[in-house]
mmCIF file of C-alpha atoms in Angstrom:
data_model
loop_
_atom_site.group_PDB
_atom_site.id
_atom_site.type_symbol
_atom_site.label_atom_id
_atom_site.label_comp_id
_atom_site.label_asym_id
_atom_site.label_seq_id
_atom_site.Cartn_x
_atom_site.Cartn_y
_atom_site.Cartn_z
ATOM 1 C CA UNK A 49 -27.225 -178.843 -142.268
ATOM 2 C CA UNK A 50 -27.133 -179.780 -138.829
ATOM 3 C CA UNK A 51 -25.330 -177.499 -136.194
ATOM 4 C CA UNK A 52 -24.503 -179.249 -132.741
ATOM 5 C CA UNK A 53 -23.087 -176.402 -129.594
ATOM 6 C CA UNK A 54 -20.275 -178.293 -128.075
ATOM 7 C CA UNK A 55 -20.293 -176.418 -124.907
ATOM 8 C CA UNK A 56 -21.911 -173.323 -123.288
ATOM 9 C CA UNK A 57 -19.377 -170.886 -123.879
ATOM 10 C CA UNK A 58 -17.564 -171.244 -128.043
ATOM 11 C CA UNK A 59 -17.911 -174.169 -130.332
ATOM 12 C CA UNK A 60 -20.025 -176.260 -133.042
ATOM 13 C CA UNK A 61 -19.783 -178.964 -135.024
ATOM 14 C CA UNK A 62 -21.665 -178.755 -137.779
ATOM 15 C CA UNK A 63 -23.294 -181.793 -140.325
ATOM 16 C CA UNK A 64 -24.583 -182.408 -143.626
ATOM 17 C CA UNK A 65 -22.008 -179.134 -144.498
ATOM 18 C CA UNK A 66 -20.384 -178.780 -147.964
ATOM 19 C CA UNK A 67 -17.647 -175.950 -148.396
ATOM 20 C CA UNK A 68 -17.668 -176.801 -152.097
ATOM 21 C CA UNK A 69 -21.189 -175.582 -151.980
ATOM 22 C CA UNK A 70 -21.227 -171.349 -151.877
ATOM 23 C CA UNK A 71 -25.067 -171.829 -151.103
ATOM 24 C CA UNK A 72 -24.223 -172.575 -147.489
ATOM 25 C CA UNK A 73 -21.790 -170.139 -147.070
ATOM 26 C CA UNK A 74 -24.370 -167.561 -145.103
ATOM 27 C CA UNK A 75 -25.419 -170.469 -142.770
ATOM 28 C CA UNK A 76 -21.925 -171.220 -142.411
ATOM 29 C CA UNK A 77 -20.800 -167.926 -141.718
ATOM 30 C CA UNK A 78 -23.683 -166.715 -139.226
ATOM 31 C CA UNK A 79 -22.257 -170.382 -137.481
ATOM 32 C CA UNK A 80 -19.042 -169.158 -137.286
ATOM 33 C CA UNK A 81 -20.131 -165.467 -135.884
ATOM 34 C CA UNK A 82 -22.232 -166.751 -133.348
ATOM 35 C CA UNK A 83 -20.051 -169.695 -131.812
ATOM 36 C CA UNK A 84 -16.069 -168.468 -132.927
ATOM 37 C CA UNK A 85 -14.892 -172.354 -133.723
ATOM 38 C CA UNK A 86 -16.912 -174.452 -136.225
ATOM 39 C CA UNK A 87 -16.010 -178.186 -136.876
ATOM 40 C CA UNK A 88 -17.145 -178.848 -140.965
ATOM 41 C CA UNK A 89 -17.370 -182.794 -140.582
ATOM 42 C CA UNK A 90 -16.612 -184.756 -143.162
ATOM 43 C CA UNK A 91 -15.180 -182.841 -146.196
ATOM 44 C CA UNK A 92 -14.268 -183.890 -149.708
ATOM 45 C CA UNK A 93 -11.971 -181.039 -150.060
ATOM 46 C CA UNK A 94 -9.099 -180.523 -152.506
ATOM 47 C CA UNK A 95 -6.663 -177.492 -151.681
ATOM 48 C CA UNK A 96 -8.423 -175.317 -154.367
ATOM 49 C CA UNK A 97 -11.594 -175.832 -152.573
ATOM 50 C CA UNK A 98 -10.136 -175.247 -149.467
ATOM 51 C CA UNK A 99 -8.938 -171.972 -151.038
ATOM 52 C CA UNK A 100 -11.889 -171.060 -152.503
ATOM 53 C CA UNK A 101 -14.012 -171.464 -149.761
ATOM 54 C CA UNK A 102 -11.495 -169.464 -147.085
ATOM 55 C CA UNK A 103 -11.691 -166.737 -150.081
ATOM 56 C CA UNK A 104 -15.427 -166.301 -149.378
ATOM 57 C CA UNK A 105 -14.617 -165.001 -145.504
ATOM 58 C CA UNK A 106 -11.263 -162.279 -147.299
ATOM 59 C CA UNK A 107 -8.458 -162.035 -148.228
ATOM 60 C CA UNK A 108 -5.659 -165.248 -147.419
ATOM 61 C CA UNK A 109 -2.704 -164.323 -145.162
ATOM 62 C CA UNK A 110 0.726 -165.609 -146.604
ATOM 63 C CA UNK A 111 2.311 -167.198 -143.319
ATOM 64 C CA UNK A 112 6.004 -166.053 -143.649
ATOM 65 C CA UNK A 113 7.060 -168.947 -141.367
ATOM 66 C CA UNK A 114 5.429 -172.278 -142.177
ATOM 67 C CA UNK A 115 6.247 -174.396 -144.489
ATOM 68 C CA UNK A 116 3.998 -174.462 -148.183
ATOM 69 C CA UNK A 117 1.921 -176.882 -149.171
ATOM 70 C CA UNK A 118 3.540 -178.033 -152.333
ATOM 71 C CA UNK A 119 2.119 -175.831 -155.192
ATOM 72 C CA UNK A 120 0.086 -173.987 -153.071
ATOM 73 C CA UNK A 121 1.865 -171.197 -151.407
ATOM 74 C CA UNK A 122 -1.173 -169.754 -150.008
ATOM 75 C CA UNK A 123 -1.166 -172.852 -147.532
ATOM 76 C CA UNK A 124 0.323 -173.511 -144.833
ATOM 77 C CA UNK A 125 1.787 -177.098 -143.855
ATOM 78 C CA UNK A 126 0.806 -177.862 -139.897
ATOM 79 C CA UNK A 127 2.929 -181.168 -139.604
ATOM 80 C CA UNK A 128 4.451 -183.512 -136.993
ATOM 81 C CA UNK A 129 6.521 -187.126 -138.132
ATOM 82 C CA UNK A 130 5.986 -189.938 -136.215
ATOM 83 C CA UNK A 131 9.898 -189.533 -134.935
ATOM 84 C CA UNK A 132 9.478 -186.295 -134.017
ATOM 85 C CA UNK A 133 8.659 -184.785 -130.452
ATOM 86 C CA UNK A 134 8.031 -181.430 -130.635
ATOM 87 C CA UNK A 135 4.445 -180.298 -131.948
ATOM 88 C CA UNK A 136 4.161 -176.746 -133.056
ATOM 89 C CA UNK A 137 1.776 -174.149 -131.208
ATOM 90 C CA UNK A 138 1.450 -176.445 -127.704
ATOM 91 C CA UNK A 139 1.526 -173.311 -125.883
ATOM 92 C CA UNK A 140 -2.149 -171.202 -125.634
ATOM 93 C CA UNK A 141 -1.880 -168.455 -128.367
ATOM 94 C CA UNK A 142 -3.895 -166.312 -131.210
ATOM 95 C CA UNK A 143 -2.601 -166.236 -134.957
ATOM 96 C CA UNK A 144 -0.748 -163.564 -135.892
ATOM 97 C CA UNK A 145 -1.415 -161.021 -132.684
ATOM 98 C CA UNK A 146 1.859 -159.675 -133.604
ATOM 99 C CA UNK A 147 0.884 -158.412 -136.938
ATOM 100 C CA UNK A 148 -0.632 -154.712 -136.925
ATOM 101 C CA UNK A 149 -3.910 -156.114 -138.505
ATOM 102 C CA UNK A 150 -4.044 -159.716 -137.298
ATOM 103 C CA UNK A 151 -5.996 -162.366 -139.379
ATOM 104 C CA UNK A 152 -9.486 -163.106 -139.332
ATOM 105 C CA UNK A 153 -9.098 -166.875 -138.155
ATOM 106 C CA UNK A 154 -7.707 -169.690 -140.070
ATOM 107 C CA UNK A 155 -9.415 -172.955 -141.831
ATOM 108 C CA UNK A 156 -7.496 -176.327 -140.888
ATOM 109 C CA UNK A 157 -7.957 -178.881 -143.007
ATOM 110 C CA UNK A 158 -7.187 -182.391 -141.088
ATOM 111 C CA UNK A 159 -4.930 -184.754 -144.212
ATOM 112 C CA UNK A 160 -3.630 -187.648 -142.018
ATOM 113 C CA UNK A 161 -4.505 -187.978 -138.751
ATOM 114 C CA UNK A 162 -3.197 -190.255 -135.642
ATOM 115 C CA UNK A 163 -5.684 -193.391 -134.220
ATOM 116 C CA UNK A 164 -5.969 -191.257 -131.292
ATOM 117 C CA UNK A 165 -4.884 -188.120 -129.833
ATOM 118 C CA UNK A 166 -3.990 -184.458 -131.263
ATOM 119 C CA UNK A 167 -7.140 -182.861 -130.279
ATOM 120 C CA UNK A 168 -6.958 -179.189 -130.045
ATOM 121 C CA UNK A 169 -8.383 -176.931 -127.029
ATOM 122 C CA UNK A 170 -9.997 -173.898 -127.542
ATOM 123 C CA UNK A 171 -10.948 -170.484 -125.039
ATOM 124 C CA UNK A 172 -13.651 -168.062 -125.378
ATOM 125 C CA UNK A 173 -12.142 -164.445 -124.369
ATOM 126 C CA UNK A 174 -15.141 -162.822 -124.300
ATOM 127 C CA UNK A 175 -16.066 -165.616 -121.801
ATOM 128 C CA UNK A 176 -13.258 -165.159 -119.788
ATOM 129 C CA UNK A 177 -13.533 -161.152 -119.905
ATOM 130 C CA UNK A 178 -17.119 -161.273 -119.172
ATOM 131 C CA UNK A 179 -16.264 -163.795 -116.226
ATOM 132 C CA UNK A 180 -14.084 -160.938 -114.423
ATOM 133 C CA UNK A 181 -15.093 -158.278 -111.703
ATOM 134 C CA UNK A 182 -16.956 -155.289 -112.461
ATOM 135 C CA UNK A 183 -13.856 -153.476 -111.147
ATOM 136 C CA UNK A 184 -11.175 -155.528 -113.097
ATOM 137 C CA UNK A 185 -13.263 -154.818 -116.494
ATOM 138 C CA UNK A 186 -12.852 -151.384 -115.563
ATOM 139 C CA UNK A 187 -8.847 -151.535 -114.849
ATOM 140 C CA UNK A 188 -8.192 -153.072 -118.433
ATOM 141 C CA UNK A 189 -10.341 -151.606 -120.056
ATOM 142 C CA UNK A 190 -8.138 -148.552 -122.116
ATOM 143 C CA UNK A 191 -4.771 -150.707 -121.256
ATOM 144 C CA UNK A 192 -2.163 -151.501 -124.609
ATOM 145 C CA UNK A 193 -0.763 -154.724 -124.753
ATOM 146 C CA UNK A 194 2.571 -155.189 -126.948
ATOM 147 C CA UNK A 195 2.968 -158.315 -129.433
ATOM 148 C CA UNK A 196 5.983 -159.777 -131.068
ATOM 149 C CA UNK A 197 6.897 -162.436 -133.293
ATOM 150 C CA UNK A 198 11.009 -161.660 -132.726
ATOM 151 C CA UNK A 199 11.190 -164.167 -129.435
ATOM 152 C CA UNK A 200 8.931 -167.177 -131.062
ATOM 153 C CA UNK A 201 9.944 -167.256 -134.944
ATOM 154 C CA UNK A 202 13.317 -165.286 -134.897
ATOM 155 C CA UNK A 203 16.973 -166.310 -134.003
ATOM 156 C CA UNK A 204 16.125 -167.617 -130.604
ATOM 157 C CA UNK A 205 13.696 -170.203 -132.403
ATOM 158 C CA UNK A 206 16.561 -171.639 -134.853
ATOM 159 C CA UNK A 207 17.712 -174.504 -132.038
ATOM 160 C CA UNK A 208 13.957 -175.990 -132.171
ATOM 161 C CA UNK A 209 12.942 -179.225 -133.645
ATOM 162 C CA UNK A 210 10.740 -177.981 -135.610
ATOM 163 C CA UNK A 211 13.138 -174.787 -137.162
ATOM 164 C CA UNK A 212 15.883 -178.058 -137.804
ATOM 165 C CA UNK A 213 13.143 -180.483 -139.583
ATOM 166 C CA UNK A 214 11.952 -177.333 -141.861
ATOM 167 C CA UNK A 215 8.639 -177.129 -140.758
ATOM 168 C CA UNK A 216 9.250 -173.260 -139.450
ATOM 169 C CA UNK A 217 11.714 -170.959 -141.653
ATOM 170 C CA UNK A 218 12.031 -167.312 -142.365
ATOM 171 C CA UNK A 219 13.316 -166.594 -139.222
ATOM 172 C CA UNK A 220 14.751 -163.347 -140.497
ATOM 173 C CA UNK A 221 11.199 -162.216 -141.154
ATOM 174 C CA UNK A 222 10.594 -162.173 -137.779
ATOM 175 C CA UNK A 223 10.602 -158.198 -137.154
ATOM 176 C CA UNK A 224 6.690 -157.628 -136.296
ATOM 177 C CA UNK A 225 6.375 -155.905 -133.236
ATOM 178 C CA UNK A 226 2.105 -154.674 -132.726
ATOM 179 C CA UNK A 227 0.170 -152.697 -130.234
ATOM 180 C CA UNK A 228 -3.051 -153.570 -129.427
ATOM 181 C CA UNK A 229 -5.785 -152.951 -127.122
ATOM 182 C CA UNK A 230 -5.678 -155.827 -124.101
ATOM 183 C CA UNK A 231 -9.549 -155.467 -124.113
ATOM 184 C CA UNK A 232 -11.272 -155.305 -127.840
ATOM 185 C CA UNK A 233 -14.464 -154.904 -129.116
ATOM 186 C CA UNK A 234 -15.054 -157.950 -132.137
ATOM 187 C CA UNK A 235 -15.536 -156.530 -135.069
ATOM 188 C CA UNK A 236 -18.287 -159.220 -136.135
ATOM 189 C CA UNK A 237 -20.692 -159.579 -133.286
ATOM 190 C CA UNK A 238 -19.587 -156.082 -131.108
ATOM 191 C CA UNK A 239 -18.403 -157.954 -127.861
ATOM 192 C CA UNK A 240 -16.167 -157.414 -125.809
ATOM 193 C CA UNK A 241 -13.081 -159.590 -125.391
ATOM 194 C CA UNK A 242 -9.732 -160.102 -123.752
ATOM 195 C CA UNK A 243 -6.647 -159.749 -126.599
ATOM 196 C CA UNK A 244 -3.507 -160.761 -124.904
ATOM 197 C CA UNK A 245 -2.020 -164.441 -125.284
ATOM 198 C CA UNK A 246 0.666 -166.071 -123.562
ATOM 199 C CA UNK A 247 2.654 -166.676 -126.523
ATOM 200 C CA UNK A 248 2.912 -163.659 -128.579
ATOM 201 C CA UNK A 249 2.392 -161.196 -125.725
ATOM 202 C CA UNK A 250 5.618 -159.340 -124.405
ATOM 203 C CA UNK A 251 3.811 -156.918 -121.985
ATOM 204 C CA UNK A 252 1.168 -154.146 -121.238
ATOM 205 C CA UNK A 253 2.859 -150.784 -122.267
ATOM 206 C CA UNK A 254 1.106 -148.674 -119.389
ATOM 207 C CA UNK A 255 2.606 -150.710 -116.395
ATOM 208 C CA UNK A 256 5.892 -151.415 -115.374
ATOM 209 C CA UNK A 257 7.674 -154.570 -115.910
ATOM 210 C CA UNK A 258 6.589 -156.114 -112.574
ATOM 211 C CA UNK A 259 2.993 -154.898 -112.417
ATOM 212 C CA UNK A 260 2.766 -156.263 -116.382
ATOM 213 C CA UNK A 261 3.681 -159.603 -115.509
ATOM 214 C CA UNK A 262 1.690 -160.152 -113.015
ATOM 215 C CA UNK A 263 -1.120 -159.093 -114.491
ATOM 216 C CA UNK A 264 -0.641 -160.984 -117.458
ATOM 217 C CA UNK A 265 0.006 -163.856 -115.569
ATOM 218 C CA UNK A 266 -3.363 -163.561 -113.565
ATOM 219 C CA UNK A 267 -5.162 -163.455 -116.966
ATOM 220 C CA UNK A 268 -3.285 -166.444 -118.548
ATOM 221 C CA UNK A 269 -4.499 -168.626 -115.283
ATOM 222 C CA UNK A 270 -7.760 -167.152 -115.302
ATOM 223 C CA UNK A 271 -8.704 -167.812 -119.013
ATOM 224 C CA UNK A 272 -7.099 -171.591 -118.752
ATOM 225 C CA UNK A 273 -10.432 -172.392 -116.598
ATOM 226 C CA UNK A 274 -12.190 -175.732 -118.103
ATOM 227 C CA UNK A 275 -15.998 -173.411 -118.264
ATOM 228 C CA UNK A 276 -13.912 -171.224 -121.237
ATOM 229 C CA UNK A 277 -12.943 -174.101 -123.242
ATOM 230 C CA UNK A 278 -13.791 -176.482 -125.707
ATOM 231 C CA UNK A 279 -11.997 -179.362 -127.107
ATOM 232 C CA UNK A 280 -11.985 -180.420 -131.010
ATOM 233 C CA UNK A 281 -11.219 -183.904 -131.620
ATOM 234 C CA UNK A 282 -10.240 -184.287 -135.328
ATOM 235 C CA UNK A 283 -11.565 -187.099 -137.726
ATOM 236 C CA UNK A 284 -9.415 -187.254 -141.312
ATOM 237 C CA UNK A 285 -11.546 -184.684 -143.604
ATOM 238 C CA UNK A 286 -12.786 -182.472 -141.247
ATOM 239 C CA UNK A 287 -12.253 -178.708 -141.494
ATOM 240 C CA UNK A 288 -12.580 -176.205 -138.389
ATOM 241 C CA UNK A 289 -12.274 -172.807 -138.552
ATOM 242 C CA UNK A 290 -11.547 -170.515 -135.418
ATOM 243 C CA UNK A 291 -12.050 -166.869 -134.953
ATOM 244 C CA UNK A 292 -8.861 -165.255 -133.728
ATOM 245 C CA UNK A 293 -10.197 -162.327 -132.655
ATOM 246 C CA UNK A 294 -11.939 -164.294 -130.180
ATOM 247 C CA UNK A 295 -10.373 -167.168 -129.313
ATOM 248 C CA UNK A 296 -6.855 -168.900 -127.980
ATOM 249 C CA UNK A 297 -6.099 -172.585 -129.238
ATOM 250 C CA UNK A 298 -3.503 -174.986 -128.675
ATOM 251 C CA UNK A 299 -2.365 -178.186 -129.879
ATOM 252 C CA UNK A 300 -2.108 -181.361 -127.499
ATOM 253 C CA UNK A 301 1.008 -183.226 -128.264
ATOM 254 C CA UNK A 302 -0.198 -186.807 -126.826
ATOM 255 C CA UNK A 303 0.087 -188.824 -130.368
ATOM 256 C CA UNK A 304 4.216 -189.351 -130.031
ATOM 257 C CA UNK A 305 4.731 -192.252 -132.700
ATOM 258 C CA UNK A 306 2.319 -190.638 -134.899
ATOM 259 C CA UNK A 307 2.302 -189.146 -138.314
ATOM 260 C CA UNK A 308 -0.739 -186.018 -138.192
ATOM 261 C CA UNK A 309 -0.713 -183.284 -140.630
ATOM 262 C CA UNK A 310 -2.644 -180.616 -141.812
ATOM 263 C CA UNK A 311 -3.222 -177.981 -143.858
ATOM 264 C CA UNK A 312 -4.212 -174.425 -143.042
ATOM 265 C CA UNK A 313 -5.467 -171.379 -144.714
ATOM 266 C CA UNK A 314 -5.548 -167.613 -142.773
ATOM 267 C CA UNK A 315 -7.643 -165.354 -143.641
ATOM 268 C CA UNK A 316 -6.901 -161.414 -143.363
ATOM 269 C CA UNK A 317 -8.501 -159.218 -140.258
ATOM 270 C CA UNK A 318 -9.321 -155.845 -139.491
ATOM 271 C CA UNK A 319 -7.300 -153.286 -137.077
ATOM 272 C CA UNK A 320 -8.741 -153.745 -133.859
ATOM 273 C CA UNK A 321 -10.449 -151.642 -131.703
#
């Protein structure tokens, strides 16, 4: 097994990897802990394996809004047709912040993917915490940031392209409102980390409304910054696997014309601290 760093702050592509193999799962794993996004080149996997092997990290977390993989209601369907123009999760986000316990990470699974194009970017918060002023550190440090999935999933979401093609439903399941610290200690390798994201975050309960945006909007543009990031570019077969307790992603919508689907597994978290 060969494990490449793809840049100096998260990332690895990793070689000569089988997930159908439970003998690398510890070398996997300790891959995973140490650089939060692992790229699994070149699979062979069915969606049982691709079960299986997300079941050796906990639990799997049901999405209530994406569409099932046919027979496999444990996965979720990540899909854009070529004739359609809206890609879901463009904006920078983490999984399931709005649940009380949000996941673990998630596996994605690349099916069918376009010549060129839908790569998907990825930010180190403990990069971008560790990156801020002693005194800043200081000021966020004990702060509560609220998360909801009412204003992306729920009734406001139902005019969307992707809520009209099927690929998002449920939207009366979206009633999760969470409260979590904006600075967290991971629960896997004991740093600490920013936890608010531009998507799911509605504001930071000790300020008021105008000192919370601003804030928030000073993070946002600070963790955006190219030394934070790295960028997965997909081959068909390969499986990555990001840690959401450490990490925003978002998906690059430059592939109009293009058919790209995927499949992806969550797996269950642990309250955050």
């Amino acid at each position: 097994m060969d494990i490449r760093p793809l840049t100096g702050s998260l990332g690895a592509e990793i070689f000569g990897a089988d997930i159908r193999d439970s003998g690398q799962f510890e070398k996997i794993h300790t891959a995973f802990a140490e650089h939060s996004v692992i790229i699994l080149r070149g699979q062979s996997a069915s969606p049982k394996d691709h079960l299986n092997f997300a079941r050796r990290f906990g639990p799997i977390n049901v999405n209530r809004f994406f569409k099932p993989v046919d027979g496999y209601p444990e996965i979720a369907t990540v899909l854009k047709e070529k004739d359609q123009k809206e890609a879901v999760g463009e904006g920078w986000h983490t999984d399931h912040s709005y649940d009380q316990v949000p996941a673990m990470g998630s596996i994605l699974h690349a099916i069918e993917m376009p010549p060129y194009g839908g790569d998907t970017l990825f930010v180190s918060m403990r990069a971008a915490y560790e990156a801020l002023s002693d005194s800043m550190r200081r000021f966020l440090d004990g702060l509560t940031a609220v998360h909801s999935s009412r204003h992306v999933f729920g009734a406001a979401a139902q005019n969307s392209e992707a809520t009209k093609s099927g690929r998002l439903g449920n939207a009366e399941k979206a009633t999760q409102d969470a409260r979590h610290p904006v600075v967290i200690t991971h629960p896997l390798s004991g740093h600490r980390g920013l936890f608010v994201n531009p998507v799911f975050t509605t504001h930071v309960e000790e300020l008021s409304a105008e000192e919370s945006a601003a804030i928030l909007a000073m993070l946002y543009e600070h963790c955006k910054q190219p030394e934070f990031q790295c960028r997965v570019r997909w081959r068909e077969g390969d499986i990555t696997m990001w840690d959401n307790r450490a990490t925003w992603h978002k998906a690059i919508n430059d592939y109009h014309g293009f058919r790209r689907l995927m499949h992806r597994v969550t797996v269950e978290g642990v309250a955050l601290t």
